[in-house]
Tab-separated table of C-alpha atoms in Angstrom:
chain	number	residue	atom	x	y	z
A	5	MET	CA	12.469	33.779	20.935
A	6	VAL	CA	12.564	32.406	17.387
A	7	GLU	CA	15.721	34.385	16.235
A	8	PHE	CA	16.866	31.947	19.451
A	9	THR	CA	16.190	28.712	17.981
A	10	ILE	CA	17.516	29.740	14.829
A	11	LEU	CA	20.765	30.372	16.393
A	12	LEU	CA	20.378	26.795	17.608
A	13	ILE	CA	20.079	25.521	14.509
A	14	LEU	CA	22.734	27.252	12.993
A	15	LEU	CA	25.275	26.114	15.444
A	16	SER	CA	23.718	22.497	15.014
A	17	MET	CA	23.949	22.686	11.324
A	18	LEU	CA	28.060	24.188	11.740
A	19	LEU	CA	28.423	21.139	14.304
A	20	ALA	CA	27.087	19.007	11.523
A	21	LEU	CA	29.719	20.026	8.968
A	22	ILE	CA	32.623	19.177	11.656
A	23	SER	CA	30.992	15.944	12.230
A	24	ALA	CA	31.559	15.172	8.320
A	25	ALA	CA	34.844	16.740	8.132
A	26	ILE	CA	36.142	14.446	11.033
A	27	GLY	CA	34.420	11.570	9.953
A	28	GLU	CA	36.726	7.974	10.315
A	29	THR	CA	34.578	6.034	7.463
A	30	VAL	CA	32.824	7.167	4.212
A	31	TYR	CA	29.427	5.926	6.329
A	32	ASP	CA	30.420	8.148	9.132
A	33	LYS	CA	30.136	10.899	6.459
A	34	ILE	CA	26.901	10.547	5.143
A	35	LEU	CA	25.480	10.086	8.304
A	36	ALA	CA	26.544	13.573	9.133
A	37	VAL	CA	25.598	14.601	5.671
A	38	ASN	CA	22.085	13.142	5.846
A	39	ILE	CA	21.776	14.811	9.496
A	40	PHE	CA	22.613	18.150	7.996
A	41	GLY	CA	19.499	17.783	5.299
A	42	THR	CA	17.329	17.524	7.777
A	43	ILE	CA	18.540	20.197	9.611
A	44	THR	CA	18.311	22.724	6.712
A	45	VAL	CA	14.845	22.125	6.224
A	46	LEU	CA	14.278	22.865	9.620
A	47	PHE	CA	16.331	25.844	8.962
A	48	ILE	CA	14.584	26.940	5.906
A	49	ALA	CA	11.135	26.032	7.156
A	50	VAL	CA	11.933	28.111	10.391
A	51	TYR	CA	13.498	30.645	8.592
A	52	GLY	CA	10.592	31.313	6.648
A	53	PHE	CA	8.402	31.769	9.635
A	54	VAL	CA	10.355	34.415	10.379
A	55	THR	CA	11.192	36.020	8.279
A	56	GLY	CA	6.485	35.919	7.418
A	57	ARG	CA	6.918	34.713	4.163
A	58	PRO	CA	5.278	30.715	4.427
A	59	ASP	CA	6.284	30.214	0.398
A	60	PHE	CA	9.475	29.213	2.349
A	61	LEU	CA	7.563	25.485	3.574
A	62	ASP	CA	6.766	24.258	-0.562
A	63	ILE	CA	11.615	24.387	-0.599
A	64	ALA	CA	11.883	22.851	2.495
A	65	LEU	CA	9.263	20.039	1.124
A	66	VAL	CA	11.249	19.987	-1.834
A	67	TYR	CA	15.241	19.768	0.055
A	68	ALA	CA	13.782	16.774	2.028
A	69	LEU	CA	12.332	14.706	-1.139
A	70	ILE	CA	15.993	15.092	-2.742
A	71	SER	CA	17.770	14.762	0.795
A	72	PHE	CA	16.847	11.358	1.235
A	73	VAL	CA	16.968	11.018	-2.684
A	74	THR	CA	20.852	12.244	-2.549
A	75	THR	CA	21.077	10.209	0.486
A	76	ILE	CA	20.317	7.052	-1.591
A	77	ALA	CA	21.473	7.178	-4.354
A	78	VAL	CA	25.076	7.661	-2.569
A	79	LEU	CA	24.516	5.026	-1.239
A	80	LYS	CA	24.276	2.897	-4.045
A	81	PHE	CA	26.494	4.248	-5.401
A	82	PHE	CA	28.768	2.797	-2.612
A	83	GLU	CA	27.734	0.160	-2.383
A	84	TYR	CA	28.062	-1.131	-6.449
A	85	GLY	CA	30.121	1.172	-7.680
A	86	ASP	CA	27.533	2.665	-10.348
A	87	MET	CA	24.383	3.326	-10.088
A	88	GLY	CA	22.076	0.835	-10.392
A	89	LYS	CA	21.642	0.164	-13.667
A	90	SER	CA	19.133	-2.858	-15.182
A	91	SER	CA	20.978	-5.710	-16.295
A	92	THR	CA	21.084	-4.996	-20.397
A	93	ASP	CA	22.263	-1.828	-19.450
A	94	ARG	CA	26.084	-2.839	-18.068
A	95	GLU	CA	25.881	-5.829	-21.338
A	96	GLN	CA	25.763	-2.427	-23.253
A	97	ASP	CA	28.756	-0.629	-21.021
A	98	ILE	CA	31.129	-3.783	-22.775
A	99	ASP	CA	30.567	-2.468	-25.858
A	100	ILE	CA	31.997	1.423	-25.263
B	28	MET	CA	-5.025	8.056	-7.118
B	29	LEU	CA	-6.183	10.260	-9.020
B	30	ILE	CA	-8.155	11.721	-6.522
B	31	ILE	CA	-5.280	11.990	-4.176
B	32	LEU	CA	-2.685	13.369	-7.067
B	33	THR	CA	-5.296	15.671	-7.198
B	34	SER	CA	-6.588	16.898	-3.665
B	35	LEU	CA	-2.789	17.090	-3.132
B	36	TRP	CA	-2.100	19.708	-5.993
B	37	LEU	CA	-4.766	21.399	-4.887
B	38	LEU	CA	-4.106	22.202	-1.359
B	39	LEU	CA	-0.066	22.659	-2.042
B	40	SER	CA	-1.054	24.711	-4.679
B	41	GLY	CA	-3.023	27.286	-2.967
B	42	HIS	CA	-3.945	28.829	-6.670
B	43	TYR	CA	-7.426	28.518	-8.204
B	44	THR	CA	-6.108	30.256	-11.188
B	45	GLY	CA	-6.852	28.990	-15.052
B	46	LEU	CA	-3.777	29.055	-15.825
B	47	ILE	CA	-1.989	26.559	-12.685
B	48	LEU	CA	-5.158	24.015	-12.618
B	49	SER	CA	-4.115	22.924	-16.456
B	50	LEU	CA	-0.402	22.542	-15.139
B	51	GLY	CA	-2.214	20.622	-12.660
B	52	LEU	CA	-3.916	18.807	-14.680
B	53	ILE	CA	-0.937	17.897	-16.905
B	54	SER	CA	0.995	17.128	-14.014
B	55	ILE	CA	-1.283	14.834	-12.576
B	56	LEU	CA	-2.230	13.163	-15.930
B	57	LEU	CA	1.944	13.292	-16.724
B	58	VAL	CA	1.889	11.001	-13.174
B	59	SER	CA	-0.370	8.619	-13.673
B	60	VAL	CA	0.547	8.002	-17.106
B	61	LEU	CA	4.204	6.877	-16.357
B	62	SER	CA	3.723	5.471	-12.762
B	63	ILE	CA	1.049	2.523	-14.760
B	64	ARG	CA	4.213	2.287	-17.378
B	65	MET	CA	6.752	1.644	-15.367
B	66	GLN	CA	4.762	-0.621	-12.843
B	67	LEU	CA	4.494	0.795	-9.842
B	68	LEU	CA	0.614	0.746	-8.788
B	69	ASP	CA	0.124	-2.292	-6.469
B	70	TYR	CA	-3.136	-4.268	-6.742
B	71	GLU	CA	-3.125	-6.545	-4.042
B	72	GLN	CA	-3.445	-3.293	-1.234
B	73	PRO	CA	-6.666	-4.520	0.393
B	74	ASP	CA	-8.532	-1.872	1.055
B	75	SER	CA	-6.172	1.204	1.534
B	76	PHE	CA	-8.961	3.482	3.243
B	77	ARG	CA	-9.700	0.749	5.806
B	78	GLN	CA	-5.582	0.728	6.371
B	79	THR	CA	-5.328	4.567	6.598
B	80	VAL	CA	-8.604	4.825	9.152
B	81	TYR	CA	-6.982	1.527	11.102
B	82	SER	CA	-3.436	2.805	11.363
B	83	ILE	CA	-3.962	6.234	12.695
B	84	PRO	CA	-4.244	4.544	16.813
B	85	TYR	CA	-1.413	3.018	15.950
B	86	GLY	CA	0.451	6.392	14.741
B	87	PHE	CA	-0.753	7.893	18.306
B	88	TRP	CA	0.662	4.230	20.407
B	89	LEU	CA	4.198	5.007	17.950
B	90	LEU	CA	4.276	8.229	18.906
B	91	LYS	CA	3.825	7.930	22.943
B	92	GLU	CA	6.870	5.384	22.036
B	93	ILE	CA	8.961	7.826	20.191
B	94	VAL	CA	8.511	10.279	23.202
B	95	LYS	CA	9.209	7.783	26.070
B	96	SER	CA	12.458	6.071	24.021
B	97	ASN	CA	14.008	9.329	22.912
B	98	ILE	CA	13.920	10.902	26.105
B	99	ASP	CA	16.099	7.886	27.652
B	100	VAL	CA	18.391	7.146	24.817
B	101	SER	CA	18.837	11.778	25.848
B	102	LEU	CA	19.717	10.769	29.442
B	103	ARG	CA	22.385	7.995	28.298
B	104	ILE	CA	23.627	10.806	25.745
B	105	LEU	CA	24.055	13.404	28.482
B	106	ASN	CA	24.961	10.919	31.033
B	107	PRO	CA	28.781	11.204	31.337
B	108	ALA	CA	29.209	7.436	32.496
B	109	LEU	CA	27.654	6.907	28.621
B	110	PRO	CA	25.923	4.103	29.272
B	111	ILE	CA	25.230	1.888	26.640
B	112	LYS	CA	26.184	-1.799	25.983
B	113	PRO	CA	24.996	-2.096	21.200
B	114	GLN	CA	24.417	-5.690	20.907
B	115	LEU	CA	22.915	-7.131	17.573
B	116	TYR	CA	19.187	-9.479	18.120
B	117	ASN	CA	17.173	-11.649	15.668
B	118	LEU	CA	13.275	-10.514	16.232
B	119	LYS	CA	10.162	-13.041	15.004
B	120	THR	CA	7.938	-10.965	12.994
B	121	SER	CA	4.461	-12.288	12.774
B	122	GLN	CA	3.499	-10.077	9.431
B	123	ARG	CA	2.357	-11.992	6.511
B	124	ALA	CA	2.452	-8.673	4.125
B	125	GLU	CA	5.585	-6.816	2.407
B	126	LEU	CA	3.631	-3.465	3.399
B	127	ALA	CA	2.932	-4.355	7.577
B	128	ARG	CA	6.367	-6.140	7.574
B	129	VAL	CA	8.037	-2.732	5.533
B	130	SER	CA	5.945	-0.630	8.431
B	131	HIS	CA	7.031	-3.088	11.688
B	132	ALA	CA	10.911	-2.459	10.253
B	133	ASN	CA	10.591	1.852	10.068
B	134	SER	CA	8.948	1.530	12.690
B	135	ILE	CA	11.687	-0.016	14.786
B	136	THR	CA	14.179	2.012	12.893
B	137	LEU	CA	12.128	5.540	14.215
B	138	THR	CA	11.696	4.483	17.194
B	139	PRO	CA	15.134	6.040	18.654
B	140	GLY	CA	18.180	3.152	20.288
B	141	THR	CA	16.593	0.482	18.656
B	142	ILE	CA	17.710	0.088	14.103
B	143	SER	CA	16.688	-2.649	12.110
B	144	ILE	CA	20.032	-3.689	10.009
B	145	ASP	CA	18.192	-6.235	7.869
B	146	VAL	CA	14.204	-8.280	6.704
B	147	ASP	CA	13.777	-11.017	5.826
B	148	ASP	CA	10.441	-13.579	5.372
B	149	ASP	CA	9.827	-13.787	9.268
B	150	SER	CA	12.238	-12.029	10.974
B	151	ILE	CA	13.818	-8.976	11.677
B	152	GLU	CA	18.091	-7.658	12.739
B	153	VAL	CA	17.898	-5.662	15.053
B	154	HIS	CA	21.170	-3.674	16.161
B	155	VAL	CA	19.479	-1.797	19.857
B	156	LEU	CA	21.793	0.494	22.115
B	157	SER	CA	21.171	-0.705	25.185
B	158	GLN	CA	19.182	-3.903	27.285
B	159	SER	CA	15.738	-1.568	27.994
B	160	GLY	CA	15.684	-0.730	24.396
B	161	LEU	CA	15.418	-4.255	23.795
B	162	GLU	CA	13.431	-5.144	26.933
B	163	GLY	CA	10.640	-2.689	24.924
B	164	LEU	CA	11.219	-4.782	21.815
B	165	LEU	CA	10.815	-7.961	23.436
B	166	ASP	CA	7.413	-7.703	25.074
B	167	GLY	CA	6.145	-7.794	21.154
B	168	GLU	CA	3.483	-4.954	21.590
B	169	MET	CA	4.695	-3.483	18.328
B	170	ASP	CA	4.182	-6.738	16.449
B	171	ALA	CA	0.839	-7.019	18.372
B	172	ARG	CA	-0.569	-4.115	17.562
B	173	ILE	CA	0.873	-4.148	13.458
B	174	THR	CA	-0.164	-7.541	13.017
B	175	ARG	CA	-3.828	-6.370	14.269
B	176	VAL	CA	-3.856	-3.457	11.947
B	177	GLU	CA	-2.944	-5.796	8.715
B	178	ASP	CA	-5.861	-8.254	10.015
B	179	ARG	CA	-8.619	-6.181	10.491
B	180	SER	CA	-7.674	-3.755	7.011
B	181	TYR	CA	-7.560	-8.011	5.197
B	182	GLY	CA	-10.249	-9.005	6.877
C	15	MET	CA	2.059	38.346	21.001
C	16	ASN	CA	2.023	36.995	24.246
C	17	ASP	CA	-0.113	35.124	24.548
C	18	PRO	CA	0.151	31.447	25.984
C	19	VAL	CA	-0.458	29.266	22.210
C	20	TYR	CA	2.740	31.462	20.946
C	21	LEU	CA	4.933	30.672	24.222
C	22	ILE	CA	4.344	27.278	24.339
C	23	ALA	CA	5.104	27.031	20.312
C	24	CYS	CA	8.377	29.102	21.401
C	25	CYS	CA	9.357	26.191	24.132
C	26	LEU	CA	8.709	23.666	21.658
C	27	LEU	CA	10.599	24.914	18.779
C	28	ILE	CA	13.411	25.462	21.922
C	29	LEU	CA	12.781	22.129	23.222
C	30	GLY	CA	13.536	20.896	19.236
C	31	ALA	CA	16.742	22.385	18.823
C	32	VAL	CA	18.323	21.176	22.073
C	33	PHE	CA	17.204	17.940	21.123
C	34	VAL	CA	19.025	18.596	17.815
C	35	LEU	CA	22.159	19.230	20.096
C	36	ILE	CA	21.546	16.182	21.998
C	37	GLY	CA	21.672	13.939	18.611
C	38	LEU	CA	24.460	16.032	17.678
C	39	LEU	CA	26.333	15.681	20.905
C	40	GLY	CA	26.022	11.599	20.588
C	41	VAL	CA	26.954	11.766	17.031
C	42	PHE	CA	29.949	13.116	19.043
C	43	ARG	CA	30.736	10.648	21.343
C	44	MET	CA	29.031	8.090	20.443
C	45	PRO	CA	31.760	4.875	20.425
C	46	ASP	CA	31.183	4.047	16.573
C	47	PHE	CA	29.306	3.855	13.839
C	48	PHE	CA	25.798	2.090	14.469
C	49	THR	CA	25.753	3.976	18.064
C	50	ARG	CA	25.801	6.988	15.829
C	51	LEU	CA	23.522	5.708	14.056
C	52	HIS	CA	21.128	5.792	17.577
C	53	ALA	CA	22.012	9.279	18.524
C	54	ALA	CA	20.924	10.790	14.396
C	55	SER	CA	17.697	9.054	14.954
C	56	ILE	CA	16.773	11.424	17.912
C	57	ILE	CA	17.195	14.434	15.717
C	58	ASP	CA	14.993	13.117	13.138
C	59	SER	CA	12.418	12.098	14.920
C	60	MET	CA	12.813	14.373	18.626
C	61	GLY	CA	13.900	17.261	16.600
C	62	THR	CA	12.067	17.113	13.144
C	63	LEU	CA	8.416	16.617	15.646
C	64	LEU	CA	8.719	19.277	18.285
C	65	ILE	CA	10.067	22.155	16.076
C	66	MET	CA	6.616	20.870	13.254
C	67	LEU	CA	4.858	20.878	16.363
C	68	GLY	CA	6.083	24.416	17.427
C	69	LEU	CA	5.638	25.614	13.807
C	70	MET	CA	2.160	24.500	13.147
C	71	LEU	CA	0.706	25.756	16.564
C	72	MET	CA	2.352	29.204	15.655
C	73	SER	CA	0.788	29.213	11.647
C	74	GLY	CA	-2.789	28.030	13.192
C	75	ILE	CA	-5.500	26.443	11.683
C	76	ASN	CA	-4.890	26.756	7.709
C	77	LEU	CA	-3.378	25.849	4.508
C	78	ILE	CA	0.426	25.938	5.631
C	79	THR	CA	-0.313	24.038	9.163
C	80	VAL	CA	-1.147	21.030	6.144
C	81	LYS	CA	1.977	21.262	4.705
C	82	LEU	CA	3.399	21.533	8.064
C	83	PHE	CA	2.463	17.988	9.029
C	84	LEU	CA	2.893	16.581	5.426
C	85	ILE	CA	6.818	17.802	6.173
C	86	LEU	CA	7.076	15.843	9.287
C	87	LEU	CA	4.989	12.985	7.723
C	88	PHE	CA	7.929	12.765	5.088
C	89	ILE	CA	10.467	13.177	6.789
C	90	LEU	CA	9.143	10.207	9.212
C	91	ILE	CA	8.660	7.972	6.492
C	92	THR	CA	12.227	9.011	4.597
C	93	THR	CA	14.676	9.330	7.730
C	94	PRO	CA	13.982	5.526	9.336
C	95	THR	CA	14.727	4.521	5.067
C	96	ALA	CA	17.884	6.005	4.574
C	97	ALA	CA	19.367	4.904	8.182
C	98	HIS	CA	18.248	1.650	7.415
C	99	ALA	CA	19.940	1.681	4.232
C	100	LEU	CA	22.733	3.172	5.799
C	101	ALA	CA	23.107	0.263	8.039
C	102	LYS	CA	22.292	-2.194	5.655
C	103	SER	CA	25.472	-1.146	3.362
C	104	ALA	CA	27.879	-0.350	6.348
C	105	LEU	CA	27.224	-4.334	7.302
C	106	HIS	CA	27.762	-5.451	3.630
C	107	GLY	CA	30.965	-2.938	3.454
C	108	LYS	CA	32.299	-5.071	6.231
C	109	LEU	CA	32.085	-2.678	8.881
C	110	LYS	CA	31.812	-4.606	12.579
C	111	PRO	CA	28.925	-3.911	15.639
C	112	LYS	CA	30.486	-3.839	18.404
C	113	LEU	CA	28.764	-5.462	20.757
C	114	GLY	CA	28.963	-5.274	24.800
C	115	ASP	CA	30.994	-2.750	24.987
C	116	ASP	CA	29.615	-2.183	28.964
C	117	LYS	CA	30.973	1.122	30.064
C	118	SER	CA	29.024	1.684	33.429
């Protein structure tokens, strides 16, 4: 039964990748990658249970946090063109 | 904050040998020093413990709402005619503190069918998927509940 | 293996995976970006909630349950924030939402 769940989750990961590939705008693609990250967290957690190694949960926890930070960083990059520097950094950029 | 970090480390690691505990102590101190230096600590918090306790009933109510609207939106997706009617709506809110406003916006987004787009001082711009989602927002129960949690934890 | 708690946990897991699939179907069917966000929030809330509840029932009460609860809490706090940031920057990026598109 749990193996069936893993199959369903793998299918969803494939679908999320496809929707990332055919997304119309850049925001659709970011949304698809965000969904992919969430499903990956679920996959890691369930896979850890199937193989009897609950240590995988730590990896899932870290993956959830990193996936969130990645989404925010990519969004900032597309909105402002850089990774959100402070005003002093911007002034220093002119010299370089 | 030191207590929260220490209990988090003890819960997550599960190993209680000398080396691991000393590593934990070092990282707890490092995180504390860094967050004080970055001025992330927020001293306007009224009473975090009471706020947490009073938020628990709200959490259960929110879970019930999430399940209800999930079933609604899922049925709409599975319906071959795709009966959706997206619209923008400017929702008035009655929270004062920033934390309560952020909780309200996050609760709106967490409930499928409604997404908060822009948060101002006294209103939230909401994108709703269908008429029933908008009616759920308009009766103002979520707003009233968050304001009650806020009032009780400040009072 | 055949006790009722295990069976309920399995049902919750499969139901959660089905909700994830429904959300992805919604992502493919919805006409524009903002309505796709609604479909994605099904995956984040219902799929995660059901699968984590199923795993909690399967593990029983111990350290693992606390970790699962923490994962659930993190996901429930971070994904609305990400969705809100997406919607806001899409609106600033001159992407107008389609309004009043009643297909009934």
